[in-house]
Short mmCIF file of C-alpha atoms in Angstrom, two decimals:
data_model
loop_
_atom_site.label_atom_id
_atom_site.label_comp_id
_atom_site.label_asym_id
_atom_site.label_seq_id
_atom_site.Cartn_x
_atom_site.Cartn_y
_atom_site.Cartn_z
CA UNK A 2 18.47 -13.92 -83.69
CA UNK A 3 17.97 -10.32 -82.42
CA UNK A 4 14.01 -10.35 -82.81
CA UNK A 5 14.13 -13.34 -80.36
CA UNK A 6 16.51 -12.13 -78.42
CA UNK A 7 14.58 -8.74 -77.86
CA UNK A 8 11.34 -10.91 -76.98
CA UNK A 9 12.81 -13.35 -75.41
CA UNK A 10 10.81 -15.94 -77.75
CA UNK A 11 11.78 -19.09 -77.50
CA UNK A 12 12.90 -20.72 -81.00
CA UNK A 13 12.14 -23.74 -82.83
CA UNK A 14 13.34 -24.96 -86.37
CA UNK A 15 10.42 -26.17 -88.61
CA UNK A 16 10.12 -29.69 -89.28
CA UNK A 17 12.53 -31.57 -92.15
CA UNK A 18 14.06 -27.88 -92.61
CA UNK A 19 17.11 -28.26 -95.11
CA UNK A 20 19.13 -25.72 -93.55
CA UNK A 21 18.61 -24.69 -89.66
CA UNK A 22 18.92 -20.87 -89.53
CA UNK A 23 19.20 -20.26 -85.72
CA UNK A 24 22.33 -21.36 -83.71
CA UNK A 25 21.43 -24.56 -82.21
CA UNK A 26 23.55 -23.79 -78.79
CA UNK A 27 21.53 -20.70 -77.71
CA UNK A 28 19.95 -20.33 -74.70
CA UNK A 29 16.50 -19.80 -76.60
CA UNK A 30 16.95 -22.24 -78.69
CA UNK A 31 14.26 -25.34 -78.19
CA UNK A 32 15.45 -27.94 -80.93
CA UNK A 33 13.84 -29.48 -83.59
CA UNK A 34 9.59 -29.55 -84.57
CA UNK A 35 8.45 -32.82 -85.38
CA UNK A 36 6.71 -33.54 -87.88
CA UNK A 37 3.37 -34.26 -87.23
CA UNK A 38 0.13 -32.19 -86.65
CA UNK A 39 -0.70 -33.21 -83.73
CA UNK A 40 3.17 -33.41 -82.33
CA UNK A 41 3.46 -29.74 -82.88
CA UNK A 42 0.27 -28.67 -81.47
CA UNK A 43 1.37 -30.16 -78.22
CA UNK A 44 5.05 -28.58 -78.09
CA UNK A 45 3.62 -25.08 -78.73
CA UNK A 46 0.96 -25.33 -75.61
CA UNK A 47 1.31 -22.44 -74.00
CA UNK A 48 2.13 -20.26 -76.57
CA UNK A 49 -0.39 -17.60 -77.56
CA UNK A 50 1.66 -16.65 -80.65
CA UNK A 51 3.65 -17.82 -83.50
CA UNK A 52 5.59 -16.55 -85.87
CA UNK A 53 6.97 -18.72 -89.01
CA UNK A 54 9.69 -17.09 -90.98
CA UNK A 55 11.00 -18.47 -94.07
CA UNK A 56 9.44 -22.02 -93.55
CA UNK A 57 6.46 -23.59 -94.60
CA UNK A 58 3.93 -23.91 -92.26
CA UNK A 59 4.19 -26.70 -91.33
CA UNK A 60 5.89 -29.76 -92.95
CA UNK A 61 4.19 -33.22 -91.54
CA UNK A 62 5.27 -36.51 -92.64
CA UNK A 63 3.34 -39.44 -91.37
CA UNK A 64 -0.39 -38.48 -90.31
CA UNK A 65 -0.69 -37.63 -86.80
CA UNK A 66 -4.23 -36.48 -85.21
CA UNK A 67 -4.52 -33.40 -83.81
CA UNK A 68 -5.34 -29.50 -84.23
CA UNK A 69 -3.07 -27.52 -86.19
CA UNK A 70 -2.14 -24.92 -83.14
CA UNK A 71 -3.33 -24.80 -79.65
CA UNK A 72 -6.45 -23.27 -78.91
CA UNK A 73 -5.95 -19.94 -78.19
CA UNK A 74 -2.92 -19.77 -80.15
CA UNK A 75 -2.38 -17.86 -83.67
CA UNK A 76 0.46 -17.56 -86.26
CA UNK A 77 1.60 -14.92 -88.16
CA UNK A 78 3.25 -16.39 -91.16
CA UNK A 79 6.46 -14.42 -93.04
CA UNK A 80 7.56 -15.72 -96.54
CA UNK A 81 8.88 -14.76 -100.11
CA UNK A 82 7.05 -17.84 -101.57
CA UNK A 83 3.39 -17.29 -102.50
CA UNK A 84 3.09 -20.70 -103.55
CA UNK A 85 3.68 -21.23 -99.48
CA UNK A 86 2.04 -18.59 -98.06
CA UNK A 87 -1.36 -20.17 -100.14
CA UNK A 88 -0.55 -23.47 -98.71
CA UNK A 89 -0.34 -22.72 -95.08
CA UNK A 90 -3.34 -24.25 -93.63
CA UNK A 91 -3.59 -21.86 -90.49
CA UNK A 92 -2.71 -18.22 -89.75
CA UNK A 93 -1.91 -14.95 -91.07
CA UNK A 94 0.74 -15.41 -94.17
CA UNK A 95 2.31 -12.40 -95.53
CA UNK A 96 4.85 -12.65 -98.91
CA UNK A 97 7.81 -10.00 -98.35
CA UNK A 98 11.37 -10.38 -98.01
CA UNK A 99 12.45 -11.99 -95.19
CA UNK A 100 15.44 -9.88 -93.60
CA UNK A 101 13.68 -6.58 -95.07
CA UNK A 102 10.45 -7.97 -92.87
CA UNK A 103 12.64 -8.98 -89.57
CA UNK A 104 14.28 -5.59 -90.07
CA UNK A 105 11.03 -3.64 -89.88
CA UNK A 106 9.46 -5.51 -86.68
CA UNK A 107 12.94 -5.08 -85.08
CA UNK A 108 12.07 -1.28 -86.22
CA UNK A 109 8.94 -0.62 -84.16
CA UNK A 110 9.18 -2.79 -80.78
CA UNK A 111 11.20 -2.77 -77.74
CA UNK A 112 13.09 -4.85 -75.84
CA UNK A 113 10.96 -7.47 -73.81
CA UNK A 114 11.16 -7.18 -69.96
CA UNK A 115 9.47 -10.76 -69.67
CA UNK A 116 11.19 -13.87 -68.41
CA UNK A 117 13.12 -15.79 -70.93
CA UNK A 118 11.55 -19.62 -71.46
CA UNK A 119 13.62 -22.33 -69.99
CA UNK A 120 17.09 -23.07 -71.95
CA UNK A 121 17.54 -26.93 -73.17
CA UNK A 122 19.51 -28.88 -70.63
CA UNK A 123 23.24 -28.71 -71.19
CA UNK A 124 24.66 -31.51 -73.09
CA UNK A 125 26.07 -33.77 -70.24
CA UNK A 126 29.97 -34.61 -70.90
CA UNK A 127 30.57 -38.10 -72.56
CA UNK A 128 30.96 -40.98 -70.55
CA UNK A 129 32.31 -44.28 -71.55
CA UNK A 130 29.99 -46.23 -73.59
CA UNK A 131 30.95 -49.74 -75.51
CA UNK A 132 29.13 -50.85 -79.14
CA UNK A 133 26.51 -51.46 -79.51
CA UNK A 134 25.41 -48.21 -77.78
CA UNK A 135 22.47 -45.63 -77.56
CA UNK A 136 22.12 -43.10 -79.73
CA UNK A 137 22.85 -40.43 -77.12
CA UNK A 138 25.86 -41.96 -76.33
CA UNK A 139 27.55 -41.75 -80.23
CA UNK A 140 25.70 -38.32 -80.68
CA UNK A 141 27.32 -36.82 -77.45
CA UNK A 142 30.51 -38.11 -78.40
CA UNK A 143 30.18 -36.25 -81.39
CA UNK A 144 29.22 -33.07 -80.53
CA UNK A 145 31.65 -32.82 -78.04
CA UNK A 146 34.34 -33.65 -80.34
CA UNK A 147 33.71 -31.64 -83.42
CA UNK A 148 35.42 -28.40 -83.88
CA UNK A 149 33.16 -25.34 -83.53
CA UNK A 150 33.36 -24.48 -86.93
CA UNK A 151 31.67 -27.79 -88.10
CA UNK A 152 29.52 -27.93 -90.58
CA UNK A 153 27.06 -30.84 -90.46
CA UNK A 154 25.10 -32.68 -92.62
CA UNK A 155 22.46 -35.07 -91.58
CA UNK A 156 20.64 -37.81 -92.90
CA UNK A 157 19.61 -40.87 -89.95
CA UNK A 158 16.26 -41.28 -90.21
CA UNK A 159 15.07 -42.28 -86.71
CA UNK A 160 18.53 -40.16 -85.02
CA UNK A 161 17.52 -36.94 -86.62
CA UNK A 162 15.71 -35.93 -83.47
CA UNK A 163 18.44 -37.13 -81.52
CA UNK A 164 21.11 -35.54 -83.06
CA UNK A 165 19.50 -32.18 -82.49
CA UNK A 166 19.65 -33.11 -78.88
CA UNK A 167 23.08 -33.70 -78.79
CA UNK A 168 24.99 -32.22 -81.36
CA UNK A 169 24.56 -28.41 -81.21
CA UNK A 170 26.67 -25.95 -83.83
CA UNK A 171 26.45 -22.39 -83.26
CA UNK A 172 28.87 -21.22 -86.25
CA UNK A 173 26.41 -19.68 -89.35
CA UNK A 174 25.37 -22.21 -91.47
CA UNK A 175 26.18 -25.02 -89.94
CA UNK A 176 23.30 -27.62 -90.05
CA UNK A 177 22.70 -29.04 -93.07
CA UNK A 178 19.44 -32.04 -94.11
CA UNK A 179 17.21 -33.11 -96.85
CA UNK A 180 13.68 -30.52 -97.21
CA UNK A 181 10.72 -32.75 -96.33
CA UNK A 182 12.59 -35.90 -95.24
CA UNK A 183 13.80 -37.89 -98.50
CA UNK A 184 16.25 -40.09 -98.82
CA UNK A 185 19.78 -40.04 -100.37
CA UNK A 186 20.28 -36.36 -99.79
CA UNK A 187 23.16 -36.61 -97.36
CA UNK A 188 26.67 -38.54 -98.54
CA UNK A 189 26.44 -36.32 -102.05
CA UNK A 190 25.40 -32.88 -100.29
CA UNK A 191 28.17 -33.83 -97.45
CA UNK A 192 30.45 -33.97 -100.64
CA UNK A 193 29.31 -30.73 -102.01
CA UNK A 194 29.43 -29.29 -98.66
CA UNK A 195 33.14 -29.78 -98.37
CA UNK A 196 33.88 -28.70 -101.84
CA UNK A 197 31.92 -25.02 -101.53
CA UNK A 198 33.37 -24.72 -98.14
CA UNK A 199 36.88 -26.08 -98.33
CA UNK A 200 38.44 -24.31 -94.68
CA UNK A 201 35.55 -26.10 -92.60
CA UNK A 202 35.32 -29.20 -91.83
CA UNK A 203 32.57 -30.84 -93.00
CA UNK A 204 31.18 -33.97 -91.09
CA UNK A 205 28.14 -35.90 -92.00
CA UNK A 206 26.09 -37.94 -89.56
CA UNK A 207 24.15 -40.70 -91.07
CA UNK A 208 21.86 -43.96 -90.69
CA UNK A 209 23.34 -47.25 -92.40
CA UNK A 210 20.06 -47.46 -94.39
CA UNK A 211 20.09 -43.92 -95.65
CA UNK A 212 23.70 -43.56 -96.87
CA UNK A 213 22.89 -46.99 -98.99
CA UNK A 214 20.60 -44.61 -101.37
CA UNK A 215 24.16 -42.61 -102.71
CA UNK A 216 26.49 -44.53 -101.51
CA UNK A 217 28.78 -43.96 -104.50
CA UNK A 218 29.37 -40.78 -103.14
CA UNK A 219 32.28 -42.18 -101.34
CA UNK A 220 33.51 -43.02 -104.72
CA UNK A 221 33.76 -39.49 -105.69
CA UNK A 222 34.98 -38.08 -102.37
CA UNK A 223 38.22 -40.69 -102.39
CA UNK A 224 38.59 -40.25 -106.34
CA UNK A 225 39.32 -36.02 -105.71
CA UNK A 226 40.82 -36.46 -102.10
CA UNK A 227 37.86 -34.51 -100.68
CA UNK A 228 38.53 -34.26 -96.81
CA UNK A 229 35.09 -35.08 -95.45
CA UNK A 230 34.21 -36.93 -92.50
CA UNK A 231 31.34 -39.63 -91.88
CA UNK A 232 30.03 -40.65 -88.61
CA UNK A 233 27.43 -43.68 -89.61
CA UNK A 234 25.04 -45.48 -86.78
CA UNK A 235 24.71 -48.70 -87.54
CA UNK A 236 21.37 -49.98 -85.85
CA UNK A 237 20.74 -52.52 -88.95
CA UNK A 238 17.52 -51.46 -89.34
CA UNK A 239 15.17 -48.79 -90.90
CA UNK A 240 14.44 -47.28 -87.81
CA UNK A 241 12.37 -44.72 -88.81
CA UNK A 242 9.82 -46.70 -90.68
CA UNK A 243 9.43 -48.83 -88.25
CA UNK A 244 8.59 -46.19 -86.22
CA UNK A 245 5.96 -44.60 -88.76
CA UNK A 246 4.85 -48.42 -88.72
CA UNK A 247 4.03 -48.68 -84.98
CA UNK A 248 2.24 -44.87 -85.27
CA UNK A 249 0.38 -45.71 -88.38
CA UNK A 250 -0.43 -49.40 -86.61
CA UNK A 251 1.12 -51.46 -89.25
CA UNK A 252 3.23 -53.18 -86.79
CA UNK A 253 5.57 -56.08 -88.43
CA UNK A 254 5.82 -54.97 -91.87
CA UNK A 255 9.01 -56.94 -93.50
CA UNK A 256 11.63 -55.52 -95.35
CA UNK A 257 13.04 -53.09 -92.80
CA UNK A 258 15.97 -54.91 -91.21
CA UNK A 259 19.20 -54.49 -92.55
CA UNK A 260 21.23 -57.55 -90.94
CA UNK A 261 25.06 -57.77 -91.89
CA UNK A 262 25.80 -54.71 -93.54
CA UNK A 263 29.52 -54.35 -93.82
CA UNK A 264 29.92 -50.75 -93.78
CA UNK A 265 33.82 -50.60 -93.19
CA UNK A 266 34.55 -52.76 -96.14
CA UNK A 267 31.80 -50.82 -98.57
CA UNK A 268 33.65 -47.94 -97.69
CA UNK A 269 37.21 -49.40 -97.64
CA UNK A 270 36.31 -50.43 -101.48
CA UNK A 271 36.10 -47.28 -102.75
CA UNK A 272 38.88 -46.08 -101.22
CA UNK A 273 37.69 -44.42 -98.12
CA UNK A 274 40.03 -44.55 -95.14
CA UNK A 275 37.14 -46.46 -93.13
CA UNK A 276 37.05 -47.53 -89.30
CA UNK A 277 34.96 -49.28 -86.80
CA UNK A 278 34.75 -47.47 -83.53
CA UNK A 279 34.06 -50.27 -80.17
CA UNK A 280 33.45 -47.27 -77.47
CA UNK A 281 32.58 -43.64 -77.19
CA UNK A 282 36.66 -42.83 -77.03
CA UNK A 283 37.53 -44.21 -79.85
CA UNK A 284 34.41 -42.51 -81.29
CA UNK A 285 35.82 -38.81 -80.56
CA UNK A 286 39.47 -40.15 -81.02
CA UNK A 287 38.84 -41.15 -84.90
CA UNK A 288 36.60 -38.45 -85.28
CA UNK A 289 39.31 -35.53 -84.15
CA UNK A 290 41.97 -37.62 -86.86
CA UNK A 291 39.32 -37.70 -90.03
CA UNK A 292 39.00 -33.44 -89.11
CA UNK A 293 43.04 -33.30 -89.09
CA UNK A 294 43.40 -34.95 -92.30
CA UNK A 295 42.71 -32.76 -94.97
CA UNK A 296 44.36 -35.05 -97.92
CA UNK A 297 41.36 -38.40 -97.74
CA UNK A 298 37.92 -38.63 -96.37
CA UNK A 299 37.37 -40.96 -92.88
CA UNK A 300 34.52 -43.17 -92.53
CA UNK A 301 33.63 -44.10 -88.97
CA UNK A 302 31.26 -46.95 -88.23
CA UNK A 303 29.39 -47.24 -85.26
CA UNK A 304 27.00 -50.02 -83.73
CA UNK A 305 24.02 -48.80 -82.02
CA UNK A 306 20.93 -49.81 -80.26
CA UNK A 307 17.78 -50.27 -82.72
CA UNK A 308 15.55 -47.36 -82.48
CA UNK A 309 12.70 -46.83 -80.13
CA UNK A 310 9.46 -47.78 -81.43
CA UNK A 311 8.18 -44.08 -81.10
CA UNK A 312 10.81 -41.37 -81.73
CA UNK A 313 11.93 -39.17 -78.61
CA UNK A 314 9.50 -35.88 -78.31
CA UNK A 315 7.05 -37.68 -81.06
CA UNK A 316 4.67 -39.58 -78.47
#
């Protein structure tokens, strides 16, 4: 945070991360790379220079045309994994230690007296929204309800995007998801989350289609009484895929609707004190009372609009 704060960079996280390392409510702070090729070249236009540290560079998931930076642009690439630094397919890479690195830049330049870039628009305050509802709506009800200590793990396919948008921690470590995308990451590393950090409260944000690949998970967290809390959009679909679908022009392929998924009751059946929210209010209501109760874990259901057929920022 201080090297872009004493150049004024503006700040990314790498795509399908794991763990976001910059506060996600600073002013510098630009959200989440998607990841694609030719997605990323077109959010760092203007940029004559980047520098990766810790990541890979980059992580894509479906193929997406386009050059690797903008012209004119170079990358200077910081890592302590070789086996990355061989892989990056543009730039400079150097393998040191990352802090020791970040340490020694801070060392030898001085403080910017450029104009900072642009700061995200502010996340506007919740208003009223019934089920089925956006995305934005649930998200912003969420991050406007959660406790600033939050920590948050993620796994909703075609929300992850969205969720950067609108949810925004700024505690250390507070922004958890799967490296590279897969599946069935989030309901056991919510668990584990809760049980390594047992005075935060840990809430996990996830897709009705992704929590289906652990869902015993909620097994374990009634069976020990751990206090986590679960946020779940229910679009009845795999959004996501359908998106990759529509880029990768495989329009229509079958298998990716989810119809009649009874999320309360799989939840209430292994022993999860599990709700249906019908608005935004009840939303931030239910999600304040699953924080408070540190003896169960809460599972809040939500019903939201099916995804867009091309992810926000990813056109």
């Amino acid at each position: 945070m201080k090297l872009a704060e004493r150049t004024k960079a503006a700040v990314w996280t790498a795509p399908l991360p794991g763990l976001s390392g910059f506060p996600e409510n600073h002013p510098l702070y630009q959200g989440l790379l998607p990841p694609g090729a030719g997605w990323i070249s077109e959010e760092l236009k203007g940029h004559d220079l980047v520098v990766a540290l810790g990541g890979p560079v980059f992580r894509y998931y479906p193929y997406v045309p386009g050059p690797y930076l903008p012209e004119g642009t170079s990358l200077i690439h910081i890592t302590s994994d070789p086996d990355e630094a061989a892989r990056a397919p543009v730039g400079d890479a150097y393998v040191a230690d990352i802090r020791a690195a970040v340490e020694a830049v801070l060392g030898e330049i001085p403080e910017s007296s450029r104009t900072a870039p642009r700061s995200r628009p502010e996340v506007p305050r919740p208003e009223r929204a019934e089920a089925p509802m956006p995305a934005a709506d649930l998200w912003t009800a969420v991050g406007h309800a959660a406790p600033a200590d939050a920590l948050f793990v993620t796994e909703a396919g075609s929300n992850e995007v969205p969720i950067t948008s609108y949810v925004r921690p700024g505690a250390a470590l507070s922004h958890m998801s799967a490296v590279g995308g897969g599946l069935g990451f989030g309901l056991p590393a919510a668990v584990g989350a809760q049980l390594g950090t047992p005075d935060r409260p840990v809430i996990a944000l996830m897709g009705d289609g992704s929590m289906h690949y652990a869902i015993t998970s909620l097994w374990t967290a009634a069976r020990h009484k751990i206090p986590l809390t679960i946020v779940v959009s229910s679009n009845e679909e795999y959004g996501v895929l359908k998106q990759f679908a529509e880029i990768e022009s495989a329009a229509g392929v079958p298998g990716l609707d989810l119809p009649e998924l009874n999320i309360v009751a799989t939840a209430a059946s292994y022993g999860v004190d599990a709700h249906e929210a019908t608005d935004t209010d009840e939303v931030a209501d239910m999600l304040r009372a699953g924080v408070e109760d540190r003896e169960r874990p809460t599972l809040i259901n939500v019903r939201t609009n099916r995804a867009e057929k091309r992810a926000p920022r990813l056109t």
